């Protein structure tokens, strides 16, 4: 059945739906993912199956996670007879992705993520990086900029630090609004997150690191001495080779890990 013959489904704002329809962009995304036979792919928010068809054709196994129950019959109509296709009607924010791994194969996760849940969903997915080979997502361009930003750059902050703690982050390419129905008001972008097999800057206590980073950026225009004053004093920061008068966006991931490890030892 062709895309034009599918039952009509109106994109829903409450699910943050913008359906990708540009076949050139779809081919470019699939080429970036480069799924291969024998791999275990997982797609979040398949929508009407724009990416699903190509990914399923190339991969060995595909699990899809979709929340909108009105899309379930459309997906089953297109792919339900394929024994390698498994559909999970669930909220990706609460979904246990570890439950999908039934053998030694790592998961390769892809998706056109809804803008309205992209940040909490990325943080949720980072908790499964030990099971994941890589992740390819379509996100709002600004979110991808935040994920990929380096220390000192405008978009650098909590999301980028925690993503880059676990993963190598690569901004692949930009996708314009005209590639979607309905067209969003902003550009989108494709990002690749590749979990490190060995963390470049492992910390003693990940909860402490998350708390330090969250507190540091709670008031990003203030100095690190002020945003972390409930944790340590200026002279302690200086002893860790961190300028107390610096703003949080100039500190590297290694700097934040050093602070977190120091606090863990207290």
Short mmCIF file of N, CA and C in Angstrom, two decimals, residues 22-132:
data_model
loop_
_atom_site.label_atom_id
_atom_site.label_comp_id
_atom_site.label_asym_id
_atom_site.label_seq_id
_atom_site.Cartn_x
_atom_site.Cartn_y
_atom_site.Cartn_z
N UNK A 22 9.19 14.38 2.99
CA UNK A 22 10.19 14.64 1.95
C UNK A 22 11.04 13.38 1.73
N UNK A 23 10.86 12.73 0.57
CA UNK A 23 11.54 11.46 0.32
C UNK A 23 13.05 11.63 0.22
N UNK A 24 13.50 12.78 -0.25
CA UNK A 24 14.94 13.03 -0.30
C UNK A 24 15.54 13.08 1.09
N UNK A 25 14.85 13.75 2.02
CA UNK A 25 15.32 13.82 3.40
C UNK A 25 15.26 12.44 4.06
N UNK A 26 14.19 11.70 3.77
CA UNK A 26 14.06 10.35 4.33
C UNK A 26 15.24 9.49 3.89
N UNK A 27 15.60 9.55 2.60
CA UNK A 27 16.74 8.76 2.11
C UNK A 27 18.03 9.18 2.79
N UNK A 28 18.20 10.50 3.01
CA UNK A 28 19.41 11.00 3.65
C UNK A 28 19.50 10.53 5.11
N UNK A 29 18.37 10.52 5.79
CA UNK A 29 18.35 10.06 7.17
C UNK A 29 18.69 8.57 7.24
N UNK A 30 18.06 7.77 6.38
CA UNK A 30 18.30 6.33 6.39
C UNK A 30 19.76 6.04 6.03
N UNK A 31 20.32 6.82 5.09
CA UNK A 31 21.73 6.64 4.74
C UNK A 31 22.62 6.96 5.94
N UNK A 32 22.26 7.95 6.74
CA UNK A 32 23.04 8.30 7.93
C UNK A 32 22.95 7.19 8.98
N UNK A 33 21.76 6.63 9.13
CA UNK A 33 21.59 5.52 10.08
C UNK A 33 22.33 4.29 9.58
N UNK A 34 22.20 4.01 8.28
CA UNK A 34 22.85 2.87 7.63
C UNK A 34 22.52 1.54 8.33
N UNK A 35 21.21 1.23 8.44
CA UNK A 35 20.84 -0.04 9.09
C UNK A 35 21.27 -1.24 8.25
N UNK A 36 21.64 -2.31 8.92
CA UNK A 36 22.12 -3.50 8.22
C UNK A 36 21.37 -4.74 8.70
N UNK A 37 21.33 -5.75 7.83
CA UNK A 37 20.72 -7.02 8.20
C UNK A 37 21.39 -7.59 9.46
N UNK A 38 20.57 -8.11 10.34
CA UNK A 38 21.09 -8.70 11.57
C UNK A 38 21.13 -7.74 12.74
N UNK A 39 20.89 -6.44 12.48
CA UNK A 39 20.90 -5.46 13.58
C UNK A 39 19.51 -5.32 14.18
N UNK A 40 19.47 -4.85 15.42
CA UNK A 40 18.21 -4.66 16.15
C UNK A 40 17.92 -3.16 16.23
N UNK A 41 16.98 -2.71 15.42
CA UNK A 41 16.60 -1.30 15.38
C UNK A 41 15.36 -1.05 16.22
N UNK A 42 15.29 0.13 16.80
CA UNK A 42 14.13 0.57 17.57
C UNK A 42 13.75 1.96 17.07
N UNK A 43 12.48 2.14 16.71
CA UNK A 43 12.03 3.46 16.27
C UNK A 43 11.02 4.02 17.26
N UNK A 44 11.27 5.24 17.68
CA UNK A 44 10.36 5.95 18.58
C UNK A 44 9.50 6.89 17.76
N UNK A 45 8.19 6.80 17.95
CA UNK A 45 7.27 7.69 17.25
C UNK A 45 7.30 7.51 15.75
N UNK A 46 6.98 6.33 15.23
CA UNK A 46 7.06 6.10 13.78
C UNK A 46 6.04 6.88 12.98
N UNK A 47 5.00 7.40 13.64
CA UNK A 47 3.99 8.15 12.90
C UNK A 47 3.27 7.25 11.91
N UNK A 48 3.29 7.64 10.64
CA UNK A 48 2.66 6.83 9.60
C UNK A 48 3.66 5.94 8.87
N UNK A 49 4.90 5.91 9.38
CA UNK A 49 5.87 4.96 8.84
C UNK A 49 6.80 5.51 7.78
N UNK A 50 7.04 6.82 7.78
CA UNK A 50 7.90 7.42 6.75
C UNK A 50 9.31 6.82 6.76
N UNK A 51 9.89 6.69 7.94
CA UNK A 51 11.21 6.06 8.07
C UNK A 51 11.12 4.55 8.21
N UNK A 52 10.02 4.10 8.77
CA UNK A 52 9.87 2.70 9.14
C UNK A 52 10.09 1.76 7.97
N UNK A 53 9.52 2.08 6.81
CA UNK A 53 9.57 1.18 5.66
C UNK A 53 11.01 0.90 5.25
N UNK A 54 11.82 1.94 5.12
CA UNK A 54 13.20 1.77 4.67
C UNK A 54 14.04 1.08 5.74
N UNK A 55 13.83 1.47 7.00
CA UNK A 55 14.61 0.87 8.09
C UNK A 55 14.29 -0.62 8.21
N UNK A 56 13.01 -0.95 8.15
CA UNK A 56 12.59 -2.35 8.28
C UNK A 56 13.12 -3.20 7.12
N UNK A 57 13.14 -2.62 5.93
CA UNK A 57 13.63 -3.35 4.76
C UNK A 57 15.11 -3.73 4.91
N UNK A 58 15.89 -2.84 5.56
CA UNK A 58 17.33 -3.06 5.64
C UNK A 58 17.77 -3.79 6.90
N UNK A 59 16.99 -3.67 7.97
CA UNK A 59 17.43 -4.21 9.27
C UNK A 59 16.86 -5.61 9.51
N UNK A 60 17.41 -6.27 10.49
CA UNK A 60 16.93 -7.61 10.82
C UNK A 60 15.72 -7.59 11.72
N UNK A 61 15.68 -6.68 12.67
CA UNK A 61 14.58 -6.61 13.64
C UNK A 61 14.24 -5.15 13.89
N UNK A 62 12.93 -4.84 13.93
CA UNK A 62 12.51 -3.47 14.22
C UNK A 62 11.38 -3.48 15.23
N UNK A 63 11.63 -2.86 16.39
CA UNK A 63 10.59 -2.57 17.37
C UNK A 63 10.22 -1.10 17.23
N UNK A 64 8.92 -0.80 17.23
CA UNK A 64 8.49 0.59 17.19
C UNK A 64 7.65 0.89 18.43
N UNK A 65 7.83 2.10 18.95
CA UNK A 65 7.11 2.56 20.15
C UNK A 65 6.26 3.75 19.75
N UNK A 66 4.94 3.59 19.80
CA UNK A 66 4.01 4.65 19.37
C UNK A 66 2.93 4.85 20.43
N UNK A 67 2.68 6.10 20.78
CA UNK A 67 1.69 6.43 21.81
C UNK A 67 0.30 6.68 21.24
N UNK A 68 0.22 7.25 20.04
CA UNK A 68 -1.07 7.64 19.45
C UNK A 68 -1.81 6.39 18.96
N UNK A 69 -2.86 6.01 19.66
CA UNK A 69 -3.56 4.76 19.34
C UNK A 69 -4.22 4.80 17.96
N UNK A 70 -4.50 6.01 17.44
CA UNK A 70 -5.10 6.10 16.11
C UNK A 70 -4.11 5.76 15.00
N UNK A 71 -2.81 5.80 15.31
CA UNK A 71 -1.80 5.43 14.32
C UNK A 71 -1.52 3.93 14.31
N UNK A 72 -1.94 3.24 15.35
CA UNK A 72 -1.64 1.80 15.46
C UNK A 72 -2.20 1.01 14.27
N UNK A 73 -3.49 1.18 13.91
CA UNK A 73 -4.00 0.42 12.76
C UNK A 73 -3.31 0.76 11.45
N UNK A 74 -2.87 2.01 11.29
CA UNK A 74 -2.15 2.40 10.08
C UNK A 74 -0.83 1.65 10.00
N UNK A 75 -0.12 1.60 11.11
CA UNK A 75 1.17 0.91 11.14
C UNK A 75 1.00 -0.60 10.96
N UNK A 76 -0.03 -1.16 11.59
CA UNK A 76 -0.27 -2.59 11.44
C UNK A 76 -0.68 -2.94 10.02
N UNK A 77 -1.43 -2.05 9.38
CA UNK A 77 -1.85 -2.27 7.99
C UNK A 77 -0.64 -2.32 7.06
N UNK A 78 0.33 -1.46 7.33
CA UNK A 78 1.51 -1.39 6.46
C UNK A 78 2.54 -2.48 6.77
N UNK A 79 2.74 -2.76 8.06
CA UNK A 79 3.90 -3.58 8.43
C UNK A 79 3.56 -4.82 9.27
N UNK A 80 2.30 -4.95 9.65
CA UNK A 80 1.93 -5.98 10.62
C UNK A 80 2.20 -7.41 10.18
N UNK A 81 2.26 -7.67 8.88
CA UNK A 81 2.50 -9.03 8.39
C UNK A 81 3.98 -9.39 8.36
N UNK A 82 4.84 -8.41 8.60
CA UNK A 82 6.28 -8.68 8.61
C UNK A 82 6.67 -9.26 9.98
N UNK A 83 7.20 -10.48 10.02
CA UNK A 83 7.52 -11.10 11.32
C UNK A 83 8.62 -10.37 12.09
N UNK A 84 9.38 -9.51 11.40
CA UNK A 84 10.46 -8.77 12.07
C UNK A 84 9.99 -7.44 12.65
N UNK A 85 8.70 -7.13 12.48
CA UNK A 85 8.13 -5.87 12.96
C UNK A 85 7.34 -6.12 14.24
N UNK A 86 7.70 -5.37 15.30
CA UNK A 86 6.98 -5.49 16.56
C UNK A 86 6.55 -4.10 17.03
N UNK A 87 5.28 -3.95 17.31
CA UNK A 87 4.74 -2.65 17.68
C UNK A 87 4.40 -2.63 19.17
N UNK A 88 4.81 -1.54 19.84
CA UNK A 88 4.54 -1.37 21.27
C UNK A 88 3.75 -0.07 21.44
N UNK A 89 2.50 -0.19 21.84
CA UNK A 89 1.69 1.00 22.10
C UNK A 89 2.05 1.49 23.50
N UNK A 90 2.87 2.53 23.57
CA UNK A 90 3.40 2.95 24.87
C UNK A 90 3.93 4.38 24.78
N UNK A 91 4.10 4.96 25.95
CA UNK A 91 4.69 6.29 26.09
C UNK A 91 6.21 6.12 26.19
N UNK A 92 6.95 6.63 25.23
CA UNK A 92 8.40 6.46 25.21
C UNK A 92 9.06 7.04 26.46
N UNK A 93 8.44 8.05 27.08
CA UNK A 93 9.00 8.65 28.29
C UNK A 93 9.01 7.68 29.47
N UNK A 94 8.14 6.68 29.43
CA UNK A 94 8.03 5.72 30.52
C UNK A 94 8.46 4.32 30.09
N UNK A 95 8.84 4.17 28.85
CA UNK A 95 9.09 2.84 28.28
C UNK A 95 10.43 2.28 28.75
N UNK A 96 10.43 0.98 29.09
CA UNK A 96 11.66 0.30 29.49
C UNK A 96 12.33 -0.29 28.25
N UNK A 97 13.26 0.46 27.68
CA UNK A 97 13.92 0.02 26.46
C UNK A 97 14.80 -1.21 26.71
N UNK A 98 15.21 -1.42 27.94
CA UNK A 98 16.01 -2.61 28.25
C UNK A 98 15.23 -3.88 27.98
N UNK A 99 13.91 -3.82 28.09
CA UNK A 99 13.07 -4.98 27.87
C UNK A 99 13.04 -5.44 26.42
N UNK A 100 13.53 -4.60 25.50
CA UNK A 100 13.55 -4.96 24.09
C UNK A 100 14.74 -5.85 23.74
N UNK A 101 15.77 -5.80 24.55
CA UNK A 101 16.99 -6.54 24.22
C UNK A 101 16.83 -7.99 24.67
N UNK A 102 16.69 -8.89 23.69
CA UNK A 102 16.48 -10.31 23.99
C UNK A 102 17.69 -11.16 23.67
N UNK A 103 18.74 -10.55 23.14
CA UNK A 103 19.98 -11.27 22.85
C UNK A 103 21.14 -10.30 23.02
N UNK A 104 22.30 -10.70 22.53
CA UNK A 104 23.50 -9.89 22.76
C UNK A 104 23.59 -8.67 21.86
N UNK A 105 22.68 -8.56 20.89
CA UNK A 105 22.76 -7.43 19.96
C UNK A 105 22.42 -6.11 20.66
N UNK A 106 23.25 -5.08 20.48
CA UNK A 106 22.90 -3.77 21.04
C UNK A 106 21.74 -3.16 20.25
N UNK A 107 21.05 -2.23 20.88
CA UNK A 107 19.94 -1.54 20.22
C UNK A 107 20.46 -0.35 19.42
N UNK A 108 19.86 -0.14 18.27
CA UNK A 108 20.10 1.08 17.49
C UNK A 108 18.77 1.84 17.47
N UNK A 109 18.71 2.99 18.14
CA UNK A 109 17.46 3.71 18.34
C UNK A 109 17.38 4.90 17.39
N UNK A 110 16.23 5.06 16.74
CA UNK A 110 16.02 6.15 15.79
C UNK A 110 14.66 6.78 16.07
N UNK A 111 14.45 7.98 15.55
CA UNK A 111 13.12 8.56 15.69
C UNK A 111 13.06 10.03 15.34
N UNK A 112 11.88 10.43 14.90
CA UNK A 112 11.53 11.83 14.73
C UNK A 112 10.81 12.23 16.01
N UNK A 113 11.56 12.79 16.96
CA UNK A 113 11.04 12.99 18.30
C UNK A 113 10.15 14.24 18.39
N UNK A 114 9.02 14.12 19.06
CA UNK A 114 8.15 15.29 19.26
C UNK A 114 8.90 16.40 20.00
N UNK A 115 8.75 17.62 19.52
CA UNK A 115 9.46 18.74 20.13
C UNK A 115 9.10 18.91 21.60
N UNK A 116 7.83 18.63 21.94
CA UNK A 116 7.36 18.97 23.29
C UNK A 116 7.87 18.01 24.36
N UNK A 117 8.46 16.87 23.97
CA UNK A 117 9.00 15.95 24.99
C UNK A 117 10.46 15.61 24.73
N UNK A 118 11.10 16.31 23.81
CA UNK A 118 12.44 15.90 23.38
C UNK A 118 13.45 15.94 24.53
N UNK A 119 13.43 16.98 25.36
CA UNK A 119 14.42 17.09 26.43
C UNK A 119 14.27 15.98 27.47
N UNK A 120 13.08 15.78 28.07
CA UNK A 120 12.97 14.68 29.04
C UNK A 120 13.19 13.31 28.40
N UNK A 121 12.83 13.14 27.12
CA UNK A 121 13.03 11.85 26.48
C UNK A 121 14.51 11.56 26.27
N UNK A 122 15.29 12.56 25.90
CA UNK A 122 16.74 12.37 25.76
C UNK A 122 17.34 11.94 27.10
N UNK A 123 16.96 12.59 28.19
CA UNK A 123 17.48 12.22 29.50
C UNK A 123 17.07 10.80 29.88
N UNK A 124 15.84 10.41 29.53
CA UNK A 124 15.38 9.05 29.79
C UNK A 124 16.22 8.04 29.00
N UNK A 125 16.49 8.34 27.75
CA UNK A 125 17.25 7.42 26.90
C UNK A 125 18.71 7.29 27.33
N UNK A 126 19.26 8.34 27.90
CA UNK A 126 20.65 8.28 28.36
C UNK A 126 20.85 7.23 29.44
N UNK A 127 19.78 6.86 30.13
CA UNK A 127 19.91 5.85 31.18
C UNK A 127 20.05 4.44 30.61
N UNK A 128 19.87 4.30 29.28
CA UNK A 128 19.97 2.98 28.64
C UNK A 128 21.21 2.87 27.75
N UNK A 129 22.15 3.80 27.85
CA UNK A 129 23.26 3.82 26.90
C UNK A 129 24.12 2.56 26.94
N UNK A 130 24.12 1.85 28.06
CA UNK A 130 24.89 0.63 28.14
C UNK A 130 24.39 -0.47 27.21
N UNK A 131 23.14 -0.33 26.73
CA UNK A 131 22.54 -1.33 25.84
C UNK A 131 22.50 -0.86 24.39
N UNK A 132 23.02 0.33 24.13
CA UNK A 132 22.78 1.00 22.85
C UNK A 132 24.06 1.15 22.04
#
